[in-house]
Amino acid sequence: MMISTKGRYALRIMVDLAEHQSEGYIPLKETADRQEISEKYLESILKSLVKNKFLEGLRGKGGGYRLTRAPEEYTIGSILRLTEDSLAPVSCLEPGEAACPRMANCRTLPMWQGLNKLINDYLDGITLAELMNQAQSGGDYII
């Protein structure tokens, strides 16, 4: 499993909107400038987030995007599953995939299932609010 730029950027956008939620609707250009993401690419990511009701958009003067829920109600896993389609470490565990004909005799399947559970449990255990607060706590050091 490799998280694409779409998934990473979606997380950055969601954290940015969470940090600025008190300002109401945030214009696309402001978020794009702060996150150094092209407006065109950001638009395609936002479209998916709006379609799935993670964000709502408002057109015109005073328009932009905002979260539909409190930051505590979004898990990182839910955002990444939306943008990545799946977090499965192997194809046989992808949602909607046909059952592998070797499944009954696969010695490695339990290991992959365990890894899949660890990944999903870990990412579902982190909220947008936690990422937002982590960014505000200072961690301005370089390793």
mmCIF file of N, CA and C in Angstrom:
data_model
loop_
_atom_site.group_PDB
_atom_site.id
_atom_site.type_symbol
_atom_site.label_atom_id
_atom_site.label_comp_id
_atom_site.label_asym_id
_atom_site.label_seq_id
_atom_site.Cartn_x
_atom_site.Cartn_y
_atom_site.Cartn_z
ATOM 1 N N MET A 1 0.843 -1.175 0.000
ATOM 2 C CA MET A 1 0.000 0.000 0.000
ATOM 3 C C MET A 1 0.889 1.240 0.000
ATOM 4 N N MET A 2 0.594 2.103 -0.940
ATOM 5 C CA MET A 2 1.302 3.373 -1.033
ATOM 6 C C MET A 2 0.240 4.461 -1.123
ATOM 7 N N ILE A 3 0.292 5.424 -0.224
ATOM 8 C CA ILE A 3 -0.676 6.515 -0.243
ATOM 9 C C ILE A 3 -0.261 7.494 -1.343
ATOM 10 N N SER A 4 -1.195 7.795 -2.229
ATOM 11 C CA SER A 4 -0.924 8.686 -3.359
ATOM 12 C C SER A 4 -0.900 10.154 -2.919
ATOM 13 N N THR A 5 -0.485 11.011 -3.840
ATOM 14 C CA THR A 5 -0.513 12.451 -3.537
ATOM 15 C C THR A 5 -1.955 12.896 -3.287
ATOM 16 N N LYS A 6 -2.905 12.282 -3.969
ATOM 17 C CA LYS A 6 -4.311 12.645 -3.762
ATOM 18 C C LYS A 6 -4.701 12.431 -2.298
ATOM 19 N N GLY A 7 -4.323 11.302 -1.730
ATOM 20 C CA GLY A 7 -4.623 11.011 -0.331
ATOM 21 C C GLY A 7 -3.895 11.942 0.622
ATOM 22 N N ARG A 8 -2.620 12.165 0.364
ATOM 23 C CA ARG A 8 -1.833 13.054 1.232
ATOM 24 C C ARG A 8 -2.349 14.487 1.159
ATOM 25 N N TYR A 9 -2.668 14.940 -0.049
ATOM 26 C CA TYR A 9 -3.184 16.301 -0.208
ATOM 27 C C TYR A 9 -4.562 16.440 0.425
ATOM 28 N N ALA A 10 -5.398 15.420 0.318
ATOM 29 C CA ALA A 10 -6.722 15.467 0.949
ATOM 30 C C ALA A 10 -6.590 15.665 2.452
ATOM 31 N N LEU A 11 -5.631 14.978 3.060
ATOM 32 C CA LEU A 11 -5.406 15.163 4.495
ATOM 33 C C LEU A 11 -4.950 16.585 4.801
ATOM 34 N N ARG A 12 -4.038 17.107 4.001
ATOM 35 C CA ARG A 12 -3.553 18.482 4.209
ATOM 36 C C ARG A 12 -4.696 19.486 4.073
ATOM 37 N N ILE A 13 -5.548 19.282 3.083
ATOM 38 C CA ILE A 13 -6.679 20.188 2.853
ATOM 39 C C ILE A 13 -7.643 20.127 4.035
ATOM 40 N N MET A 14 -7.953 18.920 4.468
ATOM 41 C CA MET A 14 -8.897 18.761 5.572
ATOM 42 C C MET A 14 -8.358 19.385 6.860
ATOM 43 N N VAL A 15 -7.072 19.211 7.128
ATOM 44 C CA VAL A 15 -6.479 19.837 8.312
ATOM 45 C C VAL A 15 -6.527 21.353 8.170
ATOM 46 N N ASP A 16 -6.197 21.852 6.997
ATOM 47 C CA ASP A 16 -6.220 23.296 6.751
ATOM 48 C C ASP A 16 -7.624 23.862 6.975
ATOM 49 N N LEU A 17 -8.632 23.210 6.423
ATOM 50 C CA LEU A 17 -10.006 23.693 6.597
ATOM 51 C C LEU A 17 -10.441 23.592 8.056
ATOM 52 N N ALA A 18 -9.996 22.559 8.752
ATOM 53 C CA ALA A 18 -10.318 22.418 10.176
ATOM 54 C C ALA A 18 -9.693 23.563 10.979
ATOM 55 N N GLU A 19 -8.460 23.905 10.648
ATOM 56 C CA GLU A 19 -7.778 24.993 11.364
ATOM 57 C C GLU A 19 -8.421 26.355 11.107
ATOM 58 N N HIS A 20 -9.090 26.505 9.976
ATOM 59 C CA HIS A 20 -9.694 27.788 9.613
ATOM 60 C C HIS A 20 -11.223 27.736 9.628
ATOM 61 N N GLN A 21 -11.793 26.742 10.284
ATOM 62 C CA GLN A 21 -13.245 26.569 10.249
ATOM 63 C C GLN A 21 -14.013 27.736 10.864
ATOM 64 N N SER A 22 -13.406 28.457 11.777
ATOM 65 C CA SER A 22 -14.103 29.596 12.392
ATOM 66 C C SER A 22 -14.297 30.743 11.400
ATOM 67 N N GLU A 23 -13.597 30.687 10.265
ATOM 68 C CA GLU A 23 -13.698 31.739 9.255
ATOM 69 C C GLU A 23 -14.827 31.492 8.269
ATOM 70 N N GLY A 24 -15.589 30.412 8.440
ATOM 71 C CA GLY A 24 -16.685 30.094 7.524
ATOM 72 C C GLY A 24 -16.171 29.382 6.287
ATOM 73 N N TYR A 25 -16.731 29.737 5.143
ATOM 74 C CA TYR A 25 -16.303 29.128 3.883
ATOM 75 C C TYR A 25 -14.937 29.685 3.492
ATOM 76 N N ILE A 26 -14.022 28.782 3.177
ATOM 77 C CA ILE A 26 -12.653 29.161 2.818
ATOM 78 C C ILE A 26 -12.495 29.056 1.307
ATOM 79 N N PRO A 27 -12.109 30.155 0.651
ATOM 80 C CA PRO A 27 -11.930 30.113 -0.806
ATOM 81 C C PRO A 27 -10.852 29.107 -1.217
ATOM 82 N N LEU A 28 -11.094 28.461 -2.343
ATOM 83 C CA LEU A 28 -10.173 27.479 -2.911
ATOM 84 C C LEU A 28 -8.767 28.051 -3.029
ATOM 85 N N LYS A 29 -8.665 29.271 -3.521
ATOM 86 C CA LYS A 29 -7.359 29.896 -3.741
ATOM 87 C C LYS A 29 -6.555 30.013 -2.445
ATOM 88 N N GLU A 30 -7.205 30.372 -1.351
ATOM 89 C CA GLU A 30 -6.507 30.512 -0.065
ATOM 90 C C GLU A 30 -5.916 29.175 0.386
ATOM 91 N N THR A 31 -6.722 28.141 0.303
ATOM 92 C CA THR A 31 -6.245 26.815 0.713
ATOM 93 C C THR A 31 -5.119 26.351 -0.203
ATOM 94 N N ALA A 32 -5.293 26.555 -1.492
ATOM 95 C CA ALA A 32 -4.268 26.156 -2.470
ATOM 96 C C ALA A 32 -2.956 26.893 -2.196
ATOM 97 N N ASP A 33 -3.035 28.180 -1.915
ATOM 98 C CA ASP A 33 -1.827 28.966 -1.634
ATOM 99 C C ASP A 33 -1.136 28.501 -0.351
ATOM 100 N N ARG A 34 -1.929 28.323 0.709
ATOM 101 C CA ARG A 34 -1.337 27.895 1.992
ATOM 102 C C ARG A 34 -0.686 26.523 1.885
ATOM 103 N N GLN A 35 -1.321 25.618 1.151
ATOM 104 C CA GLN A 35 -0.835 24.237 1.060
ATOM 105 C C GLN A 35 0.100 24.000 -0.125
ATOM 106 N N GLU A 36 0.294 25.041 -0.941
ATOM 107 C CA GLU A 36 1.171 24.955 -2.114
ATOM 108 C C GLU A 36 0.767 23.781 -3.011
ATOM 109 N N ILE A 37 -0.533 23.737 -3.313
ATOM 110 C CA ILE A 37 -1.113 22.734 -4.202
ATOM 111 C C ILE A 37 -1.775 23.496 -5.341
ATOM 112 N N SER A 38 -1.628 23.009 -6.565
ATOM 113 C CA SER A 38 -2.251 23.707 -7.690
ATOM 114 C C SER A 38 -3.769 23.723 -7.511
ATOM 115 N N GLU A 39 -4.377 24.845 -7.876
ATOM 116 C CA GLU A 39 -5.824 24.981 -7.735
ATOM 117 C C GLU A 39 -6.566 23.920 -8.539
ATOM 118 N N LYS A 40 -6.060 23.619 -9.712
ATOM 119 C CA LYS A 40 -6.696 22.631 -10.592
ATOM 120 C C LYS A 40 -6.721 21.248 -9.914
ATOM 121 N N TYR A 41 -5.593 20.835 -9.355
ATOM 122 C CA TYR A 41 -5.523 19.527 -8.692
ATOM 123 C C TYR A 41 -6.365 19.541 -7.423
ATOM 124 N N LEU A 42 -6.299 20.636 -6.692
ATOM 125 C CA LEU A 42 -7.072 20.767 -5.463
ATOM 126 C C LEU A 42 -8.569 20.677 -5.758
ATOM 127 N N GLU A 43 -8.987 21.268 -6.860
ATOM 128 C CA GLU A 43 -10.390 21.236 -7.268
ATOM 129 C C GLU A 43 -10.898 19.801 -7.419
ATOM 130 N N SER A 44 -10.098 18.940 -8.036
ATOM 131 C CA SER A 44 -10.531 17.550 -8.240
ATOM 132 C C SER A 44 -10.636 16.803 -6.908
ATOM 133 N N ILE A 45 -9.759 17.105 -5.981
ATOM 134 C CA ILE A 45 -9.815 16.454 -4.665
ATOM 135 C C ILE A 45 -11.038 16.956 -3.892
ATOM 136 N N LEU A 46 -11.264 18.268 -3.926
ATOM 137 C CA LEU A 46 -12.398 18.855 -3.218
ATOM 138 C C LEU A 46 -13.722 18.334 -3.767
ATOM 139 N N LYS A 47 -13.785 18.139 -5.073
ATOM 140 C CA LYS A 47 -15.006 17.625 -5.705
ATOM 141 C C LYS A 47 -15.390 16.283 -5.088
ATOM 142 N N SER A 48 -14.412 15.410 -4.909
ATOM 143 C CA SER A 48 -14.656 14.098 -4.316
ATOM 144 C C SER A 48 -15.086 14.228 -2.850
ATOM 145 N N LEU A 49 -14.461 15.127 -2.117
ATOM 146 C CA LEU A 49 -14.797 15.324 -0.704
ATOM 147 C C LEU A 49 -16.203 15.911 -0.545
ATOM 148 N N VAL A 50 -16.609 16.786 -1.466
ATOM 149 C CA VAL A 50 -17.958 17.362 -1.435
ATOM 150 C C VAL A 50 -18.986 16.296 -1.811
ATOM 151 N N LYS A 51 -18.698 15.549 -2.867
ATOM 152 C CA LYS A 51 -19.617 14.503 -3.340
ATOM 153 C C LYS A 51 -19.924 13.511 -2.225
ATOM 154 N N ASN A 52 -18.932 13.221 -1.398
ATOM 155 C CA ASN A 52 -19.098 12.257 -0.311
ATOM 156 C C ASN A 52 -19.456 12.902 1.018
ATOM 157 N N LYS A 53 -19.834 14.183 0.957
ATOM 158 C CA LYS A 53 -20.340 14.945 2.113
ATOM 159 C C LYS A 53 -19.330 15.125 3.249
ATOM 160 N N PHE A 54 -18.041 15.104 2.917
ATOM 161 C CA PHE A 54 -17.020 15.423 3.904
ATOM 162 C C PHE A 54 -16.884 16.941 4.005
ATOM 163 N N LEU A 55 -17.177 17.614 2.895
ATOM 164 C CA LEU A 55 -17.131 19.081 2.816
ATOM 165 C C LEU A 55 -18.395 19.571 2.147
ATOM 166 N N GLU A 56 -18.659 20.869 2.334
ATOM 167 C CA GLU A 56 -19.699 21.500 1.544
ATOM 168 C C GLU A 56 -19.108 22.744 0.905
ATOM 169 N N GLY A 57 -19.584 23.024 -0.293
ATOM 170 C CA GLY A 57 -19.086 24.167 -1.039
ATOM 171 C C GLY A 57 -20.178 25.185 -1.263
ATOM 172 N N LEU A 58 -19.757 26.437 -1.408
ATOM 173 C CA LEU A 58 -20.669 27.536 -1.689
ATOM 174 C C LEU A 58 -20.040 28.373 -2.787
ATOM 175 N N ARG A 59 -20.794 28.601 -3.843
ATOM 176 C CA ARG A 59 -20.287 29.388 -4.970
ATOM 177 C C ARG A 59 -20.523 30.872 -4.732
ATOM 178 N N GLY A 60 -19.765 31.672 -5.473
ATOM 179 C CA GLY A 60 -19.977 33.115 -5.468
ATOM 180 C C GLY A 60 -19.192 33.841 -4.396
ATOM 181 N N LYS A 61 -19.495 35.130 -4.265
ATOM 182 C CA LYS A 61 -18.803 35.980 -3.289
ATOM 183 C C LYS A 61 -19.037 35.431 -1.877
ATOM 184 N N GLY A 62 -17.962 35.310 -1.127
ATOM 185 C CA GLY A 62 -18.060 34.750 0.221
ATOM 186 C C GLY A 62 -18.117 33.231 0.216
ATOM 187 N N GLY A 63 -17.937 32.640 -0.965
ATOM 188 C CA GLY A 63 -18.018 31.192 -1.078
ATOM 189 C C GLY A 63 -16.690 30.512 -0.816
ATOM 190 N N GLY A 64 -16.705 29.224 -0.925
ATOM 191 C CA GLY A 64 -15.523 28.410 -0.690
ATOM 192 C C GLY A 64 -15.956 27.059 -0.159
ATOM 193 N N TYR A 65 -15.150 26.499 0.720
ATOM 194 C CA TYR A 65 -15.409 25.165 1.261
ATOM 195 C C TYR A 65 -15.294 25.177 2.772
ATOM 196 N N ARG A 66 -16.051 24.272 3.401
ATOM 197 C CA ARG A 66 -15.953 24.090 4.849
ATOM 198 C C ARG A 66 -16.316 22.657 5.205
ATOM 199 N N LEU A 67 -15.901 22.254 6.385
ATOM 200 C CA LEU A 67 -16.204 20.913 6.882
ATOM 201 C C LEU A 67 -17.703 20.789 7.144
ATOM 202 N N THR A 68 -18.239 19.597 6.979
ATOM 203 C CA THR A 68 -19.656 19.360 7.274
ATOM 204 C C THR A 68 -19.862 18.888 8.717
ATOM 205 N N ARG A 69 -18.776 18.489 9.367
ATOM 206 C CA ARG A 69 -18.847 17.998 10.743
ATOM 207 C C ARG A 69 -17.682 18.578 11.547
ATOM 208 N N ALA A 70 -17.680 18.311 12.822
ATOM 209 C CA ALA A 70 -16.575 18.726 13.686
ATOM 210 C C ALA A 70 -15.333 17.898 13.345
ATOM 211 N N PRO A 71 -14.136 18.462 13.476
ATOM 212 C CA PRO A 71 -12.898 17.725 13.169
ATOM 213 C C PRO A 71 -12.767 16.403 13.925
ATOM 214 N N GLU A 72 -13.354 16.314 15.109
ATOM 215 C CA GLU A 72 -13.292 15.093 15.914
ATOM 216 C C GLU A 72 -14.068 13.951 15.274
ATOM 217 N N GLU A 73 -14.957 14.261 14.335
ATOM 218 C CA GLU A 73 -15.817 13.245 13.733
ATOM 219 C C GLU A 73 -15.250 12.640 12.450
ATOM 220 N N TYR A 74 -14.112 13.131 12.001
ATOM 221 C CA TYR A 74 -13.468 12.583 10.801
ATOM 222 C C TYR A 74 -12.289 11.724 11.221
ATOM 223 N N THR A 75 -12.237 10.488 10.746
ATOM 224 C CA THR A 75 -11.035 9.695 10.994
ATOM 225 C C THR A 75 -10.135 9.795 9.770
ATOM 226 N N ILE A 76 -8.859 9.644 9.997
ATOM 227 C CA ILE A 76 -7.899 9.671 8.895
ATOM 228 C C ILE A 76 -8.165 8.492 7.960
ATOM 229 N N GLY A 77 -8.542 7.358 8.532
ATOM 230 C CA GLY A 77 -8.875 6.190 7.719
ATOM 231 C C GLY A 77 -10.013 6.466 6.756
ATOM 232 N N SER A 78 -11.055 7.151 7.227
ATOM 233 C CA SER A 78 -12.201 7.426 6.345
ATOM 234 C C SER A 78 -11.808 8.359 5.200
ATOM 235 N N ILE A 79 -10.970 9.328 5.466
ATOM 236 C CA ILE A 79 -10.520 10.248 4.418
ATOM 237 C C ILE A 79 -9.658 9.507 3.405
ATOM 238 N N LEU A 80 -8.727 8.709 3.891
ATOM 239 C CA LEU A 80 -7.846 7.973 2.978
ATOM 240 C C LEU A 80 -8.590 6.903 2.181
ATOM 241 N N ARG A 81 -9.552 6.216 2.804
ATOM 242 C CA ARG A 81 -10.323 5.225 2.052
ATOM 243 C C ARG A 81 -11.125 5.895 0.938
ATOM 244 N N LEU A 82 -11.574 7.114 1.187
ATOM 245 C CA LEU A 82 -12.312 7.846 0.168
ATOM 246 C C LEU A 82 -11.411 8.204 -1.014
ATOM 247 N N THR A 83 -10.216 8.661 -0.731
ATOM 248 C CA THR A 83 -9.320 9.112 -1.802
ATOM 249 C C THR A 83 -8.519 7.974 -2.420
ATOM 250 N N GLU A 84 -8.240 6.945 -1.663
ATOM 251 C CA GLU A 84 -7.412 5.834 -2.141
ATOM 252 C C GLU A 84 -8.233 4.622 -2.566
ATOM 253 N N ASP A 85 -9.503 4.619 -2.291
ATOM 254 C CA ASP A 85 -10.413 3.497 -2.543
ATOM 255 C C ASP A 85 -10.192 2.351 -1.559
ATOM 256 N N SER A 86 -8.968 2.067 -1.219
ATOM 257 C CA SER A 86 -8.679 0.960 -0.317
ATOM 258 C C SER A 86 -7.334 1.193 0.361
ATOM 259 N N LEU A 87 -7.195 0.618 1.526
ATOM 260 C CA LEU A 87 -5.918 0.664 2.237
ATOM 261 C C LEU A 87 -5.335 -0.748 2.353
ATOM 262 N N ALA A 88 -5.930 -1.684 1.635
ATOM 263 C CA ALA A 88 -5.513 -3.086 1.715
ATOM 264 C C ALA A 88 -4.061 -3.257 1.268
ATOM 265 N N PRO A 89 -3.290 -4.052 2.016
ATOM 266 C CA PRO A 89 -1.885 -4.267 1.663
ATOM 267 C C PRO A 89 -1.693 -5.233 0.483
ATOM 268 N N VAL A 90 -2.707 -6.061 0.180
ATOM 269 C CA VAL A 90 -2.636 -6.997 -0.947
ATOM 270 C C VAL A 90 -3.984 -6.993 -1.669
ATOM 271 N N SER A 91 -3.949 -7.319 -2.956
ATOM 272 C CA SER A 91 -5.159 -7.216 -3.782
ATOM 273 C C SER A 91 -6.290 -8.131 -3.339
ATOM 274 N N CYS A 92 -5.968 -9.281 -2.764
ATOM 275 C CA CYS A 92 -7.045 -10.204 -2.380
ATOM 276 C C CYS A 92 -7.893 -9.673 -1.227
ATOM 277 N N LEU A 93 -7.438 -8.617 -0.565
ATOM 278 C CA LEU A 93 -8.215 -8.023 0.524
ATOM 279 C C LEU A 93 -8.915 -6.730 0.107
ATOM 280 N N GLU A 94 -8.793 -6.373 -1.171
ATOM 281 C CA GLU A 94 -9.454 -5.170 -1.684
ATOM 282 C C GLU A 94 -10.964 -5.354 -1.594
ATOM 283 N N PRO A 95 -11.695 -4.316 -1.190
ATOM 284 C CA PRO A 95 -13.167 -4.420 -1.164
ATOM 285 C C PRO A 95 -13.710 -4.704 -2.562
ATOM 286 N N GLY A 96 -14.639 -5.628 -2.642
ATOM 287 C CA GLY A 96 -15.271 -5.943 -3.919
ATOM 288 C C GLY A 96 -14.496 -6.884 -4.824
ATOM 289 N N GLU A 97 -13.305 -7.262 -4.431
ATOM 290 C CA GLU A 97 -12.510 -8.204 -5.243
ATOM 291 C C GLU A 97 -13.103 -9.606 -5.143
ATOM 292 N N ALA A 98 -12.996 -10.332 -6.218
ATOM 293 C CA ALA A 98 -13.434 -11.728 -6.208
ATOM 294 C C ALA A 98 -12.523 -12.516 -5.261
ATOM 295 N N ALA A 99 -13.089 -13.499 -4.618
ATOM 296 C CA ALA A 99 -12.301 -14.321 -3.687
ATOM 297 C C ALA A 99 -11.176 -15.019 -4.438
ATOM 298 N N CYS A 100 -10.020 -14.999 -3.858
ATOM 299 C CA CYS A 100 -8.858 -15.658 -4.448
ATOM 300 C C CYS A 100 -9.067 -17.172 -4.394
ATOM 301 N N PRO A 101 -8.816 -17.866 -5.489
ATOM 302 C CA PRO A 101 -9.021 -19.325 -5.490
ATOM 303 C C PRO A 101 -8.067 -20.045 -4.527
ATOM 304 N N ARG A 102 -6.998 -19.403 -4.126
ATOM 305 C CA ARG A 102 -6.026 -20.020 -3.213
ATOM 306 C C ARG A 102 -6.305 -19.696 -1.749
ATOM 307 N N MET A 103 -7.338 -18.926 -1.493
ATOM 308 C CA MET A 103 -7.604 -18.442 -0.141
ATOM 309 C C MET A 103 -7.629 -19.551 0.915
ATOM 310 N N ALA A 104 -8.285 -20.648 0.612
ATOM 311 C CA ALA A 104 -8.421 -21.739 1.583
ATOM 312 C C ALA A 104 -7.075 -22.366 1.943
ATOM 313 N N ASN A 105 -6.103 -22.309 1.036
ATOM 314 C CA ASN A 105 -4.800 -22.925 1.272
ATOM 315 C C ASN A 105 -3.674 -21.911 1.439
ATOM 316 N N CYS A 106 -4.008 -20.662 1.510
ATOM 317 C CA CYS A 106 -2.974 -19.619 1.565
ATOM 318 C C CYS A 106 -2.392 -19.502 2.971
ATOM 319 N N ARG A 107 -1.130 -19.810 3.093
ATOM 320 C CA ARG A 107 -0.451 -19.743 4.394
ATOM 321 C C ARG A 107 -0.184 -18.302 4.826
ATOM 322 N N THR A 108 -0.163 -17.371 3.867
ATOM 323 C CA THR A 108 0.156 -15.981 4.216
ATOM 324 C C THR A 108 -1.089 -15.117 4.459
ATOM 325 N N LEU A 109 -2.277 -15.625 4.107
ATOM 326 C CA LEU A 109 -3.500 -14.843 4.251
ATOM 327 C C LEU A 109 -3.716 -14.302 5.664
ATOM 328 N N PRO A 110 -3.570 -15.107 6.709
ATOM 329 C CA PRO A 110 -3.784 -14.565 8.060
ATOM 330 C C PRO A 110 -2.835 -13.398 8.383
ATOM 331 N N MET A 111 -1.612 -13.463 7.883
ATOM 332 C CA MET A 111 -0.663 -12.375 8.106
ATOM 333 C C MET A 111 -1.161 -11.097 7.424
ATOM 334 N N TRP A 112 -1.602 -11.227 6.150
ATOM 335 C CA TRP A 112 -2.093 -10.057 5.411
ATOM 336 C C TRP A 112 -3.355 -9.501 6.050
ATOM 337 N N GLN A 113 -4.214 -10.382 6.531
ATOM 338 C CA GLN A 113 -5.433 -9.929 7.210
ATOM 339 C C GLN A 113 -5.081 -9.176 8.499
ATOM 340 N N GLY A 114 -4.088 -9.664 9.211
ATOM 341 C CA GLY A 114 -3.643 -8.986 10.427
ATOM 342 C C GLY A 114 -3.067 -7.608 10.131
ATOM 343 N N LEU A 115 -2.243 -7.522 9.080
ATOM 344 C CA LEU A 115 -1.675 -6.229 8.680
ATOM 345 C C LEU A 115 -2.781 -5.274 8.250
ATOM 346 N N ASN A 116 -3.733 -5.776 7.496
ATOM 347 C CA ASN A 116 -4.861 -4.960 7.050
ATOM 348 C C ASN A 116 -5.624 -4.396 8.249
ATOM 349 N N LYS A 117 -5.842 -5.236 9.244
ATOM 350 C CA LYS A 117 -6.548 -4.803 10.460
ATOM 351 C C LYS A 117 -5.730 -3.747 11.206
ATOM 352 N N LEU A 118 -4.433 -3.958 11.325
ATOM 353 C CA LEU A 118 -3.574 -2.977 11.998
ATOM 354 C C LEU A 118 -3.621 -1.621 11.296
ATOM 355 N N ILE A 119 -3.514 -1.632 9.985
ATOM 356 C CA ILE A 119 -3.534 -0.391 9.207
ATOM 357 C C ILE A 119 -4.852 0.347 9.423
ATOM 358 N N ASN A 120 -5.955 -0.364 9.244
ATOM 359 C CA ASN A 120 -7.262 0.271 9.373
ATOM 360 C C ASN A 120 -7.550 0.724 10.797
ATOM 361 N N ASP A 121 -7.239 -0.102 11.777
ATOM 362 C CA ASP A 121 -7.460 0.285 13.175
ATOM 363 C C ASP A 121 -6.615 1.505 13.541
ATOM 364 N N TYR A 122 -5.369 1.520 13.085
ATOM 365 C CA TYR A 122 -4.482 2.646 13.393
ATOM 366 C C TYR A 122 -5.029 3.938 12.791
ATOM 367 N N LEU A 123 -5.340 3.916 11.496
ATOM 368 C CA LEU A 123 -5.796 5.134 10.819
ATOM 369 C C LEU A 123 -7.201 5.550 11.261
ATOM 370 N N ASP A 124 -8.027 4.590 11.652
ATOM 371 C CA ASP A 124 -9.354 4.931 12.171
ATOM 372 C C ASP A 124 -9.283 5.427 13.616
ATOM 373 N N GLY A 125 -8.153 5.248 14.249
ATOM 374 C CA GLY A 125 -7.965 5.711 15.625
ATOM 375 C C GLY A 125 -7.409 7.125 15.718
ATOM 376 N N ILE A 126 -7.177 7.758 14.583
ATOM 377 C CA ILE A 126 -6.656 9.124 14.560
ATOM 378 C C ILE A 126 -7.710 10.019 13.913
ATOM 379 N N THR A 127 -8.024 11.123 14.571
ATOM 380 C CA THR A 127 -9.018 12.038 14.014
ATOM 381 C C THR A 127 -8.341 13.261 13.400
ATOM 382 N N LEU A 128 -9.114 13.946 12.605
ATOM 383 C CA LEU A 128 -8.651 15.196 12.006
ATOM 384 C C LEU A 128 -8.284 16.199 13.106
ATOM 385 N N ALA A 129 -9.053 16.205 14.176
ATOM 386 C CA ALA A 129 -8.772 17.114 15.300
ATOM 387 C C ALA A 129 -7.398 16.836 15.897
ATOM 388 N N GLU A 130 -7.031 15.561 15.986
ATOM 389 C CA GLU A 130 -5.719 15.223 16.540
ATOM 390 C C GLU A 130 -4.602 15.732 15.646
ATOM 391 N N LEU A 131 -4.755 15.600 14.339
ATOM 392 C CA LEU A 131 -3.726 16.128 13.426
ATOM 393 C C LEU A 131 -3.658 17.644 13.530
ATOM 394 N N MET A 132 -4.810 18.261 13.619
ATOM 395 C CA MET A 132 -4.878 19.713 13.728
ATOM 396 C C MET A 132 -4.181 20.187 15.006
ATOM 397 N N ASN A 133 -4.466 19.525 16.123
ATOM 398 C CA ASN A 133 -3.862 19.906 17.401
ATOM 399 C C ASN A 133 -2.375 19.596 17.451
ATOM 400 N N GLN A 134 -1.977 18.506 16.798
ATOM 401 C CA GLN A 134 -0.564 18.140 16.741
ATOM 402 C C GLN A 134 0.220 19.232 16.022
ATOM 403 N N ALA A 135 -0.342 19.762 14.951
ATOM 404 C CA ALA A 135 0.332 20.821 14.188
ATOM 405 C C ALA A 135 0.481 22.085 15.024
ATOM 406 N N GLN A 136 -0.460 22.328 15.935
ATOM 407 C CA GLN A 136 -0.422 23.532 16.752
ATOM 408 C C GLN A 136 0.460 23.372 17.984
ATOM 409 N N SER A 137 0.870 22.149 18.299
ATOM 410 C CA SER A 137 1.606 21.926 19.533
ATOM 411 C C SER A 137 3.074 22.255 19.432
ATOM 412 N N GLY A 138 3.511 22.695 18.283
ATOM 413 C CA GLY A 138 4.869 23.195 18.214
ATOM 414 C C GLY A 138 5.842 22.368 17.435
ATOM 415 N N GLY A 139 5.820 21.120 17.330
ATOM 416 C CA GLY A 139 6.775 20.250 16.676
ATOM 417 C C GLY A 139 7.587 20.870 15.548
ATOM 418 N N ASP A 140 8.223 22.005 15.760
ATOM 419 C CA ASP A 140 8.996 22.691 14.720
ATOM 420 C C ASP A 140 10.467 22.307 14.775
ATOM 421 N N TYR A 141 10.768 21.046 14.908
ATOM 422 C CA TYR A 141 12.157 20.614 14.942
ATOM 423 C C TYR A 141 12.467 19.789 13.708
ATOM 424 N N ILE A 142 13.708 19.690 13.416
ATOM 425 C CA ILE A 142 14.139 18.934 12.239
ATOM 426 C C ILE A 142 15.049 17.818 12.683
ATOM 427 N N ILE A 143 14.819 16.645 12.142
ATOM 428 C CA ILE A 143 15.666 15.491 12.472
ATOM 429 C C ILE A 143 16.643 15.284 11.338
#
